[in-house]
Short mmCIF file of C-alpha atoms in Angstrom, two decimals:
data_model
loop_
_atom_site.label_atom_id
_atom_site.label_comp_id
_atom_site.label_asym_id
_atom_site.label_seq_id
_atom_site.Cartn_x
_atom_site.Cartn_y
_atom_site.Cartn_z
CA MET W 1 -71.72 6.22 -18.48
CA ASP W 2 -74.85 4.63 -20.26
CA ASN W 3 -74.37 4.10 -23.54
CA ASP W 4 -77.28 6.04 -24.58
CA LYS W 5 -76.03 9.04 -22.87
CA ARG W 6 -72.30 8.92 -24.07
CA LEU W 7 -71.08 12.16 -26.24
CA GLY W 8 -69.95 10.66 -29.62
CA GLY W 9 -65.93 11.35 -30.08
CA ALA W 10 -65.05 11.88 -26.12
CA ASP W 11 -63.71 8.36 -25.39
CA PHE W 12 -61.65 8.46 -28.36
CA MET W 13 -60.41 12.00 -27.20
CA ARG W 14 -59.69 10.68 -24.15
CA ALA W 15 -57.86 7.87 -25.15
CA VAL W 16 -55.83 9.79 -27.39
CA ALA W 17 -54.40 12.20 -24.68
CA CYS W 18 -54.14 9.54 -22.53
CA LEU W 19 -51.69 7.44 -25.39
CA MET W 20 -50.31 10.74 -26.16
CA VAL W 21 -48.57 11.96 -22.97
CA LEU W 22 -47.72 7.93 -22.11
CA VAL W 23 -45.55 7.93 -25.30
CA HIS W 24 -43.94 11.18 -24.63
CA HIS W 25 -42.80 9.72 -21.10
CA LEU W 26 -41.80 6.58 -22.88
CA VAL W 27 -40.30 8.37 -25.60
CA LEU W 28 -38.08 10.31 -23.20
CA ARG W 29 -36.09 7.32 -22.12
CA MET W 30 -34.92 6.63 -25.30
CA ASN W 31 -31.57 7.91 -25.81
CA PHE W 32 -31.69 10.25 -29.05
CA TYR W 33 -28.45 10.00 -30.14
CA LYS W 34 -28.30 6.41 -31.04
CA ILE W 35 -32.26 6.35 -33.16
CA PRO W 36 -32.20 5.13 -36.30
CA PRO W 37 -31.93 7.72 -39.04
CA ALA W 38 -35.15 6.35 -40.74
CA LEU W 39 -37.00 6.53 -36.99
CA ASP W 40 -35.79 10.03 -36.69
CA MET W 41 -39.01 11.56 -37.38
CA THR W 42 -41.05 8.91 -35.81
CA PHE W 43 -39.26 9.38 -32.12
CA ILE W 44 -39.09 13.21 -32.64
CA ILE W 45 -43.04 13.88 -33.35
CA ALA W 46 -43.78 11.63 -30.81
CA ARG W 47 -41.71 13.45 -28.13
CA PHE W 48 -44.42 15.83 -28.48
CA GLY W 49 -47.23 13.61 -26.86
CA ASN W 50 -47.21 16.27 -23.97
CA HIS W 51 -49.50 18.06 -26.19
CA GLY W 52 -52.20 15.99 -25.08
CA VAL W 53 -52.23 17.86 -21.93
CA SER W 54 -54.08 20.44 -24.18
CA VAL W 55 -56.60 17.81 -25.24
CA PHE W 56 -57.59 16.61 -21.77
CA PHE W 57 -58.35 20.13 -20.45
CA VAL W 58 -60.35 20.88 -23.49
CA LEU W 59 -62.07 17.70 -23.31
CA SER W 60 -62.60 18.66 -18.87
CA GLY W 61 -64.00 21.81 -20.17
CA PHE W 62 -66.37 20.48 -22.84
CA LEU W 63 -67.99 17.88 -20.49
CA LEU W 64 -68.02 19.91 -16.79
CA SER W 65 -69.76 22.99 -18.74
CA ARG W 66 -72.73 21.46 -20.62
CA PRO W 67 -75.04 20.96 -17.48
CA PHE W 68 -74.71 24.68 -17.12
CA TRP W 69 -75.00 25.70 -20.55
CA GLN W 70 -78.33 23.50 -21.09
CA ALA W 71 -79.52 25.13 -17.51
CA LEU W 72 -78.76 28.56 -18.76
CA ASP W 73 -80.66 28.02 -21.93
CA ARG W 74 -83.33 26.74 -20.58
CA ALA W 75 -83.63 29.54 -18.19
CA GLN W 76 -82.95 27.00 -15.34
CA PRO W 77 -81.22 28.04 -12.37
CA LEU W 78 -77.35 27.74 -11.56
CA PRO W 79 -76.95 23.96 -11.08
CA SER W 80 -76.24 22.65 -7.85
CA LEU W 81 -72.20 23.80 -7.22
CA ARG W 82 -72.15 21.21 -4.05
CA ILE W 83 -73.10 18.56 -6.23
CA TYR W 84 -70.48 19.54 -8.95
CA ALA W 85 -67.83 19.80 -6.39
CA MET W 86 -68.58 16.37 -5.07
CA ARG W 87 -68.72 14.92 -8.13
CA ARG W 88 -65.40 16.77 -9.02
CA ALA W 89 -63.86 15.43 -5.56
CA ALA W 90 -64.75 11.76 -5.58
CA ARG W 91 -63.35 10.99 -9.40
CA ILE W 92 -60.14 13.32 -8.78
CA LEU W 93 -59.22 13.43 -5.37
CA PRO W 94 -59.29 9.47 -4.15
CA GLY W 95 -56.61 8.54 -6.83
CA PHE W 96 -54.78 11.86 -7.06
CA TRP W 97 -54.10 11.68 -3.07
CA PHE W 98 -53.17 8.12 -3.25
CA ALA W 99 -50.24 8.19 -6.02
CA LEU W 100 -49.14 11.79 -4.44
CA THR W 101 -48.68 10.07 -1.41
CA VAL W 102 -46.60 6.77 -2.93
CA GLY W 103 -44.78 9.42 -4.90
CA PHE W 104 -43.32 11.08 -1.92
CA ALA W 105 -42.91 7.78 -0.09
CA ILE W 106 -40.42 6.74 -3.13
CA SER W 107 -39.03 10.15 -3.33
CA PHE W 108 -36.97 9.68 0.26
CA THR W 109 -36.95 5.80 0.31
CA VAL W 110 -36.06 5.13 -2.89
CA TYR W 111 -34.59 7.72 -4.88
CA GLY W 112 -32.34 9.21 -1.94
CA PHE W 113 -33.89 12.70 -1.46
CA PRO W 114 -33.59 14.50 2.12
CA LEU W 115 -36.54 14.11 3.83
CA ASP W 116 -36.79 18.16 4.79
CA ALA W 117 -39.13 20.68 4.91
CA GLU W 118 -38.89 21.42 1.32
CA LEU W 119 -40.10 17.90 0.57
CA VAL W 120 -42.77 17.95 2.43
CA GLY W 121 -43.64 21.37 2.15
CA ARG W 122 -44.49 20.95 -1.89
CA TYR W 123 -46.00 17.36 -0.73
CA ILE W 124 -48.53 19.28 1.57
CA ALA W 125 -49.24 21.89 -1.23
CA GLY W 126 -50.04 19.34 -3.61
CA PHE W 127 -52.31 17.50 -1.21
CA PHE W 128 -54.28 20.44 -0.89
CA LEU W 129 -54.22 21.36 -4.39
CA MET W 130 -52.59 24.56 -3.80
CA SER W 131 -49.20 23.15 -5.80
CA GLN W 132 -49.73 25.19 -8.82
CA TRP W 133 -49.20 28.75 -7.42
CA HIS W 134 -44.83 28.42 -7.14
CA TRP W 135 -42.20 26.82 -9.11
CA ARG W 136 -41.58 25.55 -5.58
CA THR W 137 -44.09 23.82 -5.13
CA PHE W 138 -45.13 23.15 -9.21
CA PHE W 139 -44.02 19.61 -8.86
CA PRO W 140 -45.98 18.35 -5.89
CA VAL W 141 -43.48 15.35 -5.40
CA GLN W 142 -40.32 13.96 -6.65
CA GLY W 143 -42.04 10.47 -7.60
CA ASP W 144 -44.41 11.08 -9.79
CA GLY W 145 -43.80 14.48 -12.15
CA PRO W 146 -46.89 14.39 -14.20
CA LEU W 147 -48.96 15.36 -10.67
CA TRP W 148 -48.43 18.75 -11.93
CA SER W 149 -51.44 18.57 -13.70
CA ILE W 150 -53.87 17.90 -11.23
CA PRO W 151 -53.91 21.01 -9.25
CA LEU W 152 -53.44 23.12 -12.56
CA GLU W 153 -56.93 21.56 -13.76
CA THR W 154 -58.89 21.71 -10.41
CA THR W 155 -58.04 25.51 -10.30
CA CYS W 156 -60.05 25.58 -13.83
CA TYR W 157 -63.24 23.42 -12.23
CA VAL W 158 -63.37 26.46 -9.60
CA LEU W 159 -63.07 28.75 -11.94
CA LEU W 160 -65.68 27.34 -14.43
CA PRO W 161 -68.69 28.20 -12.11
CA VAL W 162 -67.32 31.46 -11.53
CA GLY W 163 -67.25 31.84 -14.70
CA PHE W 164 -70.96 30.55 -15.37
CA MET W 165 -72.27 33.07 -11.91
CA VAL W 166 -71.39 35.80 -14.66
CA LEU W 167 -73.40 34.52 -17.24
CA PHE W 168 -76.57 33.62 -14.90
CA ASN W 169 -76.34 36.90 -13.04
CA ALA W 170 -80.07 38.42 -13.45
CA LYS W 171 -78.26 41.80 -14.67
CA VAL W 172 -76.00 40.19 -17.68
CA ARG W 173 -78.22 37.08 -18.36
CA SER W 174 -79.53 37.11 -21.80
CA ARG W 175 -82.00 35.24 -23.38
CA SER W 176 -80.10 35.21 -26.53
CA VAL W 177 -77.94 31.76 -27.07
CA PHE W 178 -75.96 33.62 -29.03
CA VAL W 179 -75.19 36.55 -26.93
CA ASN W 180 -74.68 33.92 -23.83
CA ARG W 181 -71.61 32.42 -26.05
CA LEU W 182 -70.21 35.73 -26.63
CA LEU W 183 -70.16 36.65 -23.09
CA TRP W 184 -68.05 33.30 -22.69
CA ILE W 185 -65.74 34.50 -25.51
CA GLY W 186 -65.03 37.56 -23.55
CA ILE W 187 -64.64 35.18 -20.52
CA ILE W 188 -61.84 33.69 -22.56
CA ALA W 189 -60.78 37.29 -23.58
CA ILE W 190 -59.72 38.27 -19.95
CA SER W 191 -58.27 35.17 -18.80
CA LEU W 192 -55.84 35.51 -22.15
CA VAL W 193 -55.49 39.56 -20.81
CA GLY W 194 -54.90 37.58 -17.29
CA HIS W 195 -51.85 35.07 -18.52
CA TRP W 196 -50.56 38.37 -20.19
CA LEU W 197 -50.22 40.03 -16.74
CA VAL W 198 -48.93 36.75 -15.27
CA VAL W 199 -46.02 36.30 -17.66
CA THR W 200 -45.34 40.18 -18.17
CA TYR W 201 -44.82 40.96 -14.37
CA LEU W 202 -44.16 37.44 -12.46
CA PRO W 203 -40.83 36.45 -14.34
CA THR W 204 -38.50 33.60 -12.39
CA ASP W 205 -35.20 35.06 -12.04
CA SER W 206 -32.40 32.72 -13.68
CA ALA W 207 -30.94 31.19 -10.63
CA GLY W 208 -31.06 27.51 -10.46
CA ARG W 209 -33.36 27.64 -13.45
CA GLY W 210 -33.24 24.67 -15.98
CA TRP W 211 -33.74 21.13 -16.21
CA GLN W 212 -30.30 20.30 -15.00
CA TYR W 213 -31.44 21.59 -11.64
CA SER W 214 -34.58 18.65 -11.43
CA PHE W 215 -37.91 19.44 -10.94
CA GLN W 216 -38.09 22.86 -9.28
CA GLY W 217 -35.15 24.24 -11.90
CA GLY W 218 -37.89 22.91 -14.51
CA ALA W 219 -40.52 24.25 -13.00
CA LYS W 220 -38.47 27.43 -12.63
CA GLU W 221 -38.03 27.01 -16.43
CA TRP W 222 -41.37 26.64 -17.38
CA MET W 223 -43.27 29.52 -15.15
CA PRO W 224 -44.58 31.91 -15.78
CA ARG W 225 -45.96 30.55 -18.95
CA TYR W 226 -47.47 27.69 -17.20
CA ASN W 227 -49.66 29.14 -14.79
CA PRO W 228 -53.15 28.48 -13.88
CA ILE W 229 -54.91 31.47 -15.69
CA GLY W 230 -53.01 30.54 -18.83
CA PHE W 231 -54.33 26.70 -18.73
CA PHE W 232 -58.33 28.12 -17.86
CA ALA W 233 -57.96 29.98 -21.39
CA ILE W 234 -57.44 26.19 -22.69
CA PHE W 235 -60.18 24.57 -20.75
CA ALA W 236 -62.51 27.59 -21.38
CA ILE W 237 -62.37 26.64 -25.07
CA GLY W 238 -63.43 23.64 -24.46
CA VAL W 239 -66.59 25.07 -22.48
CA LEU W 240 -67.15 27.33 -25.34
CA ALA W 241 -67.28 23.85 -27.52
CA ALA W 242 -69.48 22.67 -25.27
CA GLY W 243 -71.66 26.27 -25.37
CA VAL W 244 -71.86 25.42 -29.37
CA GLN W 245 -72.39 21.69 -29.51
CA THR W 246 -75.77 22.21 -27.27
CA ILE W 247 -76.93 24.37 -29.80
CA VAL W 248 -76.07 22.13 -32.55
CA PRO W 249 -78.94 20.65 -34.44
CA ALA W 250 -79.22 17.20 -32.78
CA ARG W 251 -80.02 15.09 -36.32
CA ARG W 252 -76.72 13.30 -37.58
CA SER W 253 -75.13 14.07 -40.75
CA VAL W 254 -72.21 13.55 -42.78
CA ILE W 255 -70.76 16.72 -43.19
CA TYR W 256 -70.31 16.64 -39.06
CA ASP W 257 -68.39 13.28 -40.12
CA ILE W 258 -66.28 15.36 -42.93
CA ILE W 259 -66.06 18.19 -40.42
CA GLY W 260 -65.05 15.96 -37.50
CA ALA W 261 -62.28 14.38 -39.32
CA LEU W 262 -60.87 17.10 -40.66
CA ALA W 263 -60.53 18.79 -37.34
CA ILE W 264 -58.62 15.35 -35.93
CA VAL W 265 -56.19 16.13 -38.90
CA MET W 266 -55.49 19.68 -38.17
CA GLY W 267 -54.78 18.60 -34.46
CA ALA W 268 -52.49 16.30 -35.33
CA TRP W 269 -50.90 18.39 -37.59
CA GLN W 270 -50.28 20.53 -34.53
CA LEU W 271 -47.47 18.36 -33.32
CA PRO W 272 -45.01 18.58 -35.68
CA GLN W 273 -45.31 22.40 -35.84
CA SER W 274 -43.80 22.70 -32.40
CA ILE W 275 -40.31 20.71 -34.32
CA GLY W 276 -37.44 22.87 -34.01
CA GLY W 277 -38.70 24.48 -31.15
CA PRO W 278 -38.77 24.13 -27.56
CA GLY W 279 -40.53 20.58 -26.67
CA GLU W 280 -43.54 22.41 -24.67
CA GLY W 281 -44.57 24.11 -28.29
CA TYR W 282 -45.17 27.43 -26.82
CA ALA W 283 -47.60 29.31 -29.19
CA TRP W 284 -49.45 32.16 -28.42
CA LEU W 285 -48.98 35.01 -25.83
CA GLY W 286 -46.67 32.01 -24.46
CA ILE W 287 -49.29 29.37 -24.14
CA PRO W 288 -47.73 25.59 -24.33
CA TYR W 289 -49.19 23.56 -26.37
CA GLN W 290 -49.50 25.23 -29.86
CA PHE W 291 -52.31 27.29 -28.11
CA PRO W 292 -54.85 27.76 -29.73
CA LEU W 293 -54.82 25.94 -33.11
CA LEU W 294 -54.29 22.67 -31.07
CA PRO W 295 -57.46 23.37 -28.30
CA LEU W 296 -59.30 24.85 -31.29
CA ALA W 297 -59.42 21.51 -33.38
CA VAL W 298 -60.26 19.73 -30.48
CA ALA W 299 -63.12 21.53 -29.83
CA ALA W 300 -64.14 21.77 -33.65
CA ALA W 301 -63.96 17.87 -33.14
CA LEU W 302 -65.91 17.72 -30.01
CA CYS W 303 -68.51 19.85 -31.41
CA THR W 304 -68.96 17.65 -34.61
CA LEU W 305 -68.44 14.33 -33.36
CA PRO W 306 -71.72 13.66 -31.40
CA GLN W 307 -73.76 14.59 -34.59
CA SER W 308 -71.28 12.07 -36.98
CA ARG W 309 -73.20 9.32 -38.96
CA LEU W 310 -70.61 7.01 -38.73
CA LEU W 311 -67.35 8.66 -37.40
CA ALA W 312 -67.73 8.55 -33.47
CA ARG W 313 -69.01 4.65 -33.88
CA LEU W 314 -65.58 3.93 -35.31
CA LEU W 315 -63.40 6.06 -32.81
CA ASP W 316 -64.96 5.20 -29.94
CA ASN W 317 -64.31 1.42 -30.21
CA SER W 318 -64.10 -1.35 -27.07
CA LEU W 319 -60.51 -0.03 -26.76
CA SER W 320 -60.81 3.54 -26.75
CA ARG W 321 -63.18 3.19 -24.22
CA TYR W 322 -61.35 1.18 -21.92
CA ILE W 323 -58.35 3.34 -22.35
CA ALA W 324 -60.52 6.36 -21.47
CA THR W 325 -62.25 4.65 -18.55
CA VAL W 326 -58.78 3.72 -17.06
CA SER W 327 -57.11 6.98 -18.22
CA PHE W 328 -56.95 8.54 -14.56
CA GLY W 329 -55.04 5.71 -13.21
CA VAL W 330 -52.65 5.75 -16.39
CA TYR W 331 -51.69 9.40 -16.15
CA VAL W 332 -50.74 9.88 -12.46
CA TRP W 333 -49.14 6.36 -12.10
CA GLN W 334 -47.18 6.37 -15.43
CA ASP W 335 -43.84 7.84 -14.07
CA ILE W 336 -43.90 6.23 -10.62
CA VAL W 337 -43.64 3.15 -13.09
CA LEU W 338 -41.33 4.29 -15.49
CA THR W 339 -38.73 5.79 -13.36
CA MET W 340 -38.65 2.75 -10.80
CA MET W 341 -38.15 0.34 -13.62
CA GLN W 342 -34.99 2.69 -14.32
CA LYS W 343 -34.06 2.93 -10.92
CA LEU W 344 -34.50 -1.30 -10.06
CA MET W 345 -33.24 -2.10 -13.58
CA PRO W 346 -31.00 0.29 -15.16
CA TRP W 347 -30.51 -1.90 -18.09
CA THR W 348 -33.90 -1.12 -19.28
CA PHE W 349 -34.86 1.01 -22.15
CA GLY W 350 -32.14 -0.56 -24.28
CA THR W 351 -29.36 1.38 -21.53
CA GLY W 352 -25.90 -0.30 -21.73
CA SER W 353 -27.47 -2.11 -24.89
CA ASP W 354 -26.00 -2.83 -27.87
CA ASP W 355 -29.47 -2.81 -29.41
CA VAL W 356 -30.76 0.24 -28.29
CA LEU W 357 -34.11 0.35 -29.85
CA GLY W 358 -35.24 -3.32 -29.56
CA GLY W 359 -34.21 -3.04 -25.74
CA TRP W 360 -36.66 0.26 -25.62
CA ILE W 361 -39.42 -1.39 -27.49
CA THR W 362 -39.48 -4.17 -25.01
CA SER W 363 -39.16 -1.93 -21.84
CA SER W 364 -41.97 0.43 -23.26
CA LEU W 365 -44.34 -2.72 -24.03
CA VAL W 366 -43.45 -4.44 -20.33
CA ALA W 367 -44.30 -0.89 -18.83
CA THR W 368 -47.04 0.11 -20.63
CA ALA W 369 -48.71 -3.48 -19.25
CA ILE W 370 -48.03 -2.37 -15.64
CA ILE W 371 -48.92 0.89 -16.47
CA PHE W 372 -52.45 -0.26 -17.70
CA ALA W 373 -52.94 -2.75 -15.07
CA ILE W 374 -51.99 -0.45 -12.26
CA GLY W 375 -54.64 1.72 -13.67
CA THR W 376 -57.28 -0.79 -13.77
CA LEU W 377 -56.95 -1.56 -10.24
CA SER W 378 -57.08 2.47 -9.42
CA TYR W 379 -60.47 2.47 -10.98
CA VAL W 380 -62.23 -0.49 -9.80
CA LEU W 381 -60.52 -0.50 -6.55
CA LEU W 382 -60.35 3.05 -5.47
CA GLU W 383 -61.92 5.39 -8.00
CA ARG W 384 -65.06 3.35 -9.42
CA PRO W 385 -66.28 2.69 -5.30
CA VAL W 386 -65.79 6.24 -4.60
CA MET W 387 -67.56 7.61 -7.13
CA ARG W 388 -70.63 5.21 -6.93
CA TRP W 389 -70.38 6.39 -3.11
CA ALA W 390 -70.76 9.63 -4.41
CA ARG W 391 -73.61 9.27 -6.49
CA THR W 392 -75.38 7.43 -3.73
CA ARG W 393 -75.07 10.67 -1.38
CA GLU W 394 -76.15 12.69 -4.55
CA ASN W 395 -79.11 10.68 -4.92
CA ARG W 396 -79.96 11.21 -1.14
CA MET W 397 -79.27 15.03 -1.35
CA THR W 398 -81.65 15.37 -4.38
CA ARG W 399 -84.42 12.88 -3.39
CA PRO W 400 -87.23 14.81 -1.90
CA ALA W 401 -88.76 15.07 1.32
CA ILE W 402 -91.37 12.88 2.60
CA ALA W 403 -93.73 14.35 5.14
#
């Protein structure tokens, strides 16, 4: 994206979400019984870096919905769903499919899981982005845990234009921008009702439930609170944030710096609120990651940072933009790197060392360097070329015919 078209604060939010999830997975490799007392609270709070998944979902809803809001407010037709789908596929599928296949291969070659119908079925469900609907397939491969969220997010990609089709419908469509936003709040309410119905009437049984039974047991522990409808509610808050941001006066003001800073502090404050409870931070209606306060804090920051005078420029620095650019590759490859390190070098992350903290820090720095190197290669060699190819195809599709 060109610099003059960047939305202030978006790169920072993506970078923060990326680092939160990475720190979460690094901290999981630490022996909590050997943490120095002075660092207890630091590691406990870092453990809730998994809440960065919520930041990703809000940010995706915010960015992807802007063209729909702009077309709706200008009384234009619904944006091309063909181009929308092509852009999403080009951005997500190549990197996801490659990491998924590598994770599948090492699950039975390196980790020794039996190559049976169960393992293959999970891979196929993940490949076709359908693994999110059942606990047996929720984690599509044993070799790459974080891939669970990608099919969930693609469900949100599908539900987004479905929701806007309602708003663009001639019988429902309103000329008032405020009524359109209220209608979207109604869609959020419907998704919350849907989540409540799933949690209430589709519980999992207790047989084989729990992380002691590996990924599938963990998925059974998460579901039904982890379901596509509930995560769409998180995503939809980002959509609402875009609807608000597009009608906020374009002029910059210090007041937006203040609101944006307060929103970031409010979001950060949600992490320690999960202390003492499950690591997933279940909150209202059992939706994870301190819903709705954390998504609302992220949404408030995204609404105000583009109009800030100074804050967005400080936050969207070169480092933030680099991390944001390679964040997808970092996300899908981190677990492969971390688990392979533990498998091939059992002494890493302080295991078996007298200096547990020092060993963990050293291993974490090495792992982070490797993960970002792979994430950069994934972006440069795979993700960016496919996105450029898709954009070329898009330009051909939108080019007017010449007689």
